[in-house]
Amino acid sequence: MKVICDRAALLDAVNLMASIAPARSPKPQLSCVHLCATKDGDAGRLTLTATDAEVSLRLTTLNVDVNKPGEALVNAQKLQQIVAAEDAEATLTIEVDGDQIEVRGADAKFRVFGFPPAEFPPAPEFLDADDPRAGKIFTVQAASLETLVGRTLFATARETSRYAINGVLLSLKGKKLELVATDGRRLALARGHAEASADTEIACIIPSKAMQMASKLIDDPDENIRVAITDNQVIFGFNADAGEPRAVLASALVEGAFPPYEDVIPTDQDKRAVFDAAALRSGVRRAALLTNEESRGVRMNFTNNDGNSLRVSSRAPEMGEAEIDVNVDSYDGDAIEIGFNPTFLIDALKVVDEPQVVIEMKAPNKPGLIKAGADFVYVVMPVSLQ
Amino acid sequence: MSSGTEAPSRRQSHQSGGSAPSLRIKSLAALLVNQIAAGEVVERPASIVKELLDNALDAGAMRIVIEIEAGGVDLLRVTDDGVGIAPEDLALALAPHATSKIFESADLDHIGTFGFRGEALASIASVSRLSIRSRPRDEESAYTIEAAGEVLSEQRPESGPIGTCVTVRDLFFNTPARRKFLRTSQTEQGHCLETARTLAMAHSHVGFTVRIDGRERLNLPAGQSPKQRVVAILGEELAPRLIEVHADEFDDARGLALWGLAGLPELARPTLKGQHVFVNGRPIRDRTIQHAIQEAYRGLIEPSRKPTAVLMLEMAPAAVDVNVHPAKAEVRFRDSGLVHSVVHRALREALLRADLTPKWPGQDRGGFREFGSDRSPGPAGQLGSGSGGSVSAAAFADSFKQAVGGPDARIDYDALRSAMGQHVPEPSQEVGPIPVARPADRVLQVHKSYLVTQDEQGVVIVDQHALHERVMFEQIMQRLQSGVFESQRLLTPAVVSAPAQRVERLADLTPLFEKLGVEAAPLGPDTIAVHAFPTFLFDKGVDPSEFLSDLLEQAETDGFPSSSEEALHEIVDMMACKAAVKAGDRLTEQELAELVSMRSRYERASNCPHGRPTSIRLSIRDLERQFGRT
Ligand SMILES: Nc1ncnc2c1ncn2[C@@H]1O[C@H](COP(=O)(O)OP(=O)(O)O)[C@@H](O)[C@H]1O
Ligand SMILES: [Mg+2]
């Protein structure tokens, strides 16, 4: 194998590879990136593949000159370091001699010991839509998927624990695509659209890590992403329209049941406040300055007697207290005092681009509901106030 | 009874002339009575040593010599320089229920002497060949009287110093069955020595010498201070690990004064052997006091271990009934609540004031050995190898584990009570926190588990989990005092499956849970739903269902306290443990500095709630010694 690569394109690719391949592995082959150079007439292509136990990623770059097709298996970290260090070069040459991989710049020659390419696990197949093994398939616009992920991923549990669902629920009914995430204390639901055959129904949990990677792989907001769901895998194909996709991301699905999220979203809230999203965000953020580990919550006082108002207050023992008045555009319902973890509120308000948000409540020990437009619903559980 | 028929044939030659047959019958009966009494008083040689020492101390002796041969069976002799017994009283001293110490039954209410029943000598005489030689101060010569079984000799003059010498030979010669119950002479002499050591502790002004089979095994000069005496007996090497304890409550009739030496937590042992409690100079076992001691060390040691402590209580004789146990080893306090609180508070104050950081074992390894009864005191009893080579980290850690014991633990009684809403005067606030050094400039994390830093005395090595757990525990207890915990409600209840009996246990814990911000309720016969959980535990990544299921499992065990106060401690303990950083967690430089600085901010930070030490110190002196600079 011998290829001449555009260094910048190669660096983008090896950066992603190095982020997937585990730095240390009991089998050193698994810390490697698999390189495969092919030639189709004059058009050469280099395919790079890396995997950890859960996720695998295959990238194809066309910015190469393939002198001699072939394969190689080389430590991903090392290759990434070399490509990153050769920053004066426009192109790099990769040539394989047996198990040795040579990377050459104008004034440098690196010879790295690799492994027989056959020792790398087979890459996930990106099957044609009509292949019966392809599973259920839909297509989503990159920009839309990015928004959906951005509006939900933050609400997943950070720590892996029995109780947390370390993934995002993907649900598709016809063209209606929903992502749902929760850490047991709040739940974020984002709605969007997908292209699929009318009878397609999907519900699966995608690991947070894969969801994050998928969002990171988005390059062009207008490109289409084809998503295939099999019994135990999800496969994203990026820029799938142009025949062979430029990137294929495969991940195992999270097993287990997602909480019945539809039941969790309250429908009988009897208090409703409408805010300018930025004003509310700023008010909560400022009140949060005087919270601490001991007193995490902010107290929210909604009143409707002398004009609508919200007072957000906080009190951190041995530190101090804060009181912020936030303008309320409209308020319906009785006065209420309810406590929330401000981080949970800010998390949601950060991902809202609509100018207005609505908070609906019922009682101090019942969930609060934040809505922005029709496509974002956020349930947040209160904290007890002292 | 075989002994009754055996005794006359062993009659001594110097018995008093011919006794009338009727008298003999009477004396046989008396012998039986005494032998029965002896069953209670004279259990083994050590109990005789105890009685004879009591008598010598009652006689105001300044020097006492104890001789033991063949485990005390062949010979036991106690010689004192006390007031002596008048020749005409010698026979009386051996008569049952003859005592010079009590005259009327009202005296029983305020016994100021160690003996009072007048049965010891009679009992001993009934099961041995006993002789007493005594010379009061105003007498020209000493007189001797001898007894064997029921047979009493006439007293005869003999030369001898002022004082009394009681010799007991052929113990149980006439009750062979009892003799069979004795252990090896090694064991018996060990008990005798232990008895002498124990009594000597309480009478520092009296000189004690013990000779076993001709070899001197204990030699304590007269006129020592109480502290000198206790240290001389426990071992000089323990001195740096003993804290002085005081209390003085002599303001009213119920008055009570306390002095003692309390061992650092690291000296706790698996049994009560390290505890010596005296009331008015009398060694006693008392559950109230044992409990008070244990409570004072709560949180500093593993609960199954017993602190080392020597406590001397002085109180008006009327405030304590010593006439409740044949060997006078137990007493009854008129106000045991007062005794408990004085002991508990005095110990706790002393512990709070002390620097509880265990010392580097190389500095003084003797301290990590258990001090046994068979060890001679003084320089010979010390291990001289403190300056020897290097101590590996593992050996170092092991010796601490040994000294301090494994995980498991309880806590601090007063904070608990105030947490439960009862106001208890908090001594810790009067005495302030343990002085701990200024925060060191740099902290090194070793193997993601230990922090190494310095204070003005040397190098301090901290167990990150243990310290953080300790700090968390104190923080949680402190916060509990300011009210109910902030609690985060859950979107859908976290479900815990648990056997039915654990689900039932939940009801008992619910009131405590409310304070702690945990809301949980049975969901079915074998499931529990957690509806709300403290925000700070969420912050620390503690999983509600895991916490609940672990807690209920523990609540089911026998060791789990039934009182709600103690149960609260258990729960807080578990919270602290789960919320604390673990061994293996990498900490940022800031977190390291923060954690180490907390060491100085929280009282008793040197032991985690499980009783393990949180930090150990290698002093500059230790370093110098290890590097051969001294
Ligand atoms: N070492 C001694 N020095 C002086 N008197 C003694 C001594 N031992 C015993 N006695 C006298 O003998 C009496 C009986 O002793 P004992 O049988 O032990 O009874 P108790 O000590 O209960 O009075 C004592 O009351 C005391 O008068
Ligand atoms: Mg006596």
JSON list of N, CA, C and O and ligand atoms in Angstrom, two decimals, chain B residues 51 54-55 58 101 114-116 118 120-121 328, ligand 2:
[
{"chain": "B", "resi": 51, "resn": "GLU", "atom": "N", "xyz": [-7.33, -10.88, 98.10]},
{"chain": "B", "resi": 51, "resn": "GLU", "atom": "CA", "xyz": [-7.79, -10.68, 99.47]},
{"chain": "B", "resi": 51, "resn": "GLU", "atom": "C", "xyz": [-6.66, -10.25, 100.39]},
{"chain": "B", "resi": 51, "resn": "GLU", "atom": "O", "xyz": [-6.82, -9.37, 101.23]},
{"chain": "B", "resi": 54, "resn": "ASP", "atom": "N", "xyz": [-5.76, -6.70, 99.72]},
{"chain": "B", "resi": 54, "resn": "ASP", "atom": "CA", "xyz": [-6.78, -5.83, 100.30]},
{"chain": "B", "resi": 54, "resn": "ASP", "atom": "C", "xyz": [-6.50, -5.60, 101.78]},
{"chain": "B", "resi": 54, "resn": "ASP", "atom": "O", "xyz": [-6.55, -4.47, 102.28]},
{"chain": "B", "resi": 55, "resn": "ASN", "atom": "N", "xyz": [-6.22, -6.69, 102.43]},
{"chain": "B", "resi": 55, "resn": "ASN", "atom": "CA", "xyz": [-5.95, -6.57, 103.87]},
{"chain": "B", "resi": 55, "resn": "ASN", "atom": "C", "xyz": [-4.72, -5.72, 104.13]},
{"chain": "B", "resi": 55, "resn": "ASN", "atom": "O", "xyz": [-4.72, -4.87, 105.02]},
{"chain": "B", "resi": 58, "resn": "ASP", "atom": "N", "xyz": [-5.60, -2.18, 103.53]},
{"chain": "B", "resi": 58, "resn": "ASP", "atom": "CA", "xyz": [-6.43, -1.70, 104.63]},
{"chain": "B", "resi": 58, "resn": "ASP", "atom": "C", "xyz": [-5.59, -1.41, 105.87]},
{"chain": "B", "resi": 58, "resn": "ASP", "atom": "O", "xyz": [-5.93, -0.54, 106.67]},
{"chain": "B", "resi": 101, "resn": "LYS", "atom": "N", "xyz": [-13.28, -4.08, 110.72]},
{"chain": "B", "resi": 101, "resn": "LYS", "atom": "CA", "xyz": [-13.58, -2.96, 109.86]},
{"chain": "B", "resi": 101, "resn": "LYS", "atom": "C", "xyz": [-15.04, -2.50, 109.87]},
{"chain": "B", "resi": 101, "resn": "LYS", "atom": "O", "xyz": [-15.35, -1.43, 109.38]},
{"chain": "B", "resi": 114, "resn": "PHE", "atom": "N", "xyz": [-11.18, -2.03, 102.06]},
{"chain": "B", "resi": 114, "resn": "PHE", "atom": "CA", "xyz": [-11.33, -3.02, 100.99]},
{"chain": "B", "resi": 114, "resn": "PHE", "atom": "C", "xyz": [-11.98, -4.30, 101.49]},
{"chain": "B", "resi": 114, "resn": "PHE", "atom": "O", "xyz": [-12.73, -4.94, 100.81]},
{"chain": "B", "resi": 115, "resn": "GLY", "atom": "N", "xyz": [-11.61, -4.66, 102.71]},
{"chain": "B", "resi": 115, "resn": "GLY", "atom": "CA", "xyz": [-12.26, -5.83, 103.29]},
{"chain": "B", "resi": 115, "resn": "GLY", "atom": "C", "xyz": [-13.37, -5.34, 104.20]},
{"chain": "B", "resi": 115, "resn": "GLY", "atom": "O", "xyz": [-13.36, -4.20, 104.65]},
{"chain": "B", "resi": 116, "resn": "PHE", "atom": "N", "xyz": [-14.35, -6.15, 104.44]},
{"chain": "B", "resi": 116, "resn": "PHE", "atom": "CA", "xyz": [-15.38, -5.75, 105.40]},
{"chain": "B", "resi": 116, "resn": "PHE", "atom": "C", "xyz": [-16.21, -6.93, 105.87]},
{"chain": "B", "resi": 116, "resn": "PHE", "atom": "O", "xyz": [-16.95, -6.85, 106.81]},
{"chain": "B", "resi": 118, "resn": "GLY", "atom": "N", "xyz": [-15.02, -9.92, 106.79]},
{"chain": "B", "resi": 118, "resn": "GLY", "atom": "CA", "xyz": [-14.37, -10.75, 107.80]},
{"chain": "B", "resi": 118, "resn": "GLY", "atom": "C", "xyz": [-14.38, -12.22, 107.45]},
{"chain": "B", "resi": 118, "resn": "GLY", "atom": "O", "xyz": [-14.26, -13.07, 108.32]},
{"chain": "B", "resi": 120, "resn": "ALA", "atom": "N", "xyz": [-12.52, -13.50, 104.57]},
{"chain": "B", "resi": 120, "resn": "ALA", "atom": "CA", "xyz": [-11.46, -13.90, 103.66]},
{"chain": "B", "resi": 120, "resn": "ALA", "atom": "C", "xyz": [-10.48, -14.85, 104.34]},
{"chain": "B", "resi": 120, "resn": "ALA", "atom": "O", "xyz": [-10.24, -15.96, 103.86]},
{"chain": "B", "resi": 121, "resn": "LEU", "atom": "N", "xyz": [-9.93, -14.41, 105.45]},
{"chain": "B", "resi": 121, "resn": "LEU", "atom": "CA", "xyz": [-8.92, -15.25, 106.10]},
{"chain": "B", "resi": 121, "resn": "LEU", "atom": "C", "xyz": [-9.50, -16.59, 106.53]},
{"chain": "B", "resi": 121, "resn": "LEU", "atom": "O", "xyz": [-8.87, -17.63, 106.35]},
{"chain": "B", "resi": 328, "resn": "LYS", "atom": "N", "xyz": [-16.10, -8.74, 95.28]},
{"chain": "B", "resi": 328, "resn": "LYS", "atom": "CA", "xyz": [-16.18, -7.28, 95.29]},
{"chain": "B", "resi": 328, "resn": "LYS", "atom": "C", "xyz": [-15.75, -6.68, 93.96]},
{"chain": "B", "resi": 328, "resn": "LYS", "atom": "O", "xyz": [-15.22, -5.57, 93.90]},
{"chain": "C", "resi": 2, "resn": "MG", "atom": "MG", "xyz": [-9.94, -8.83, 104.06]}
]
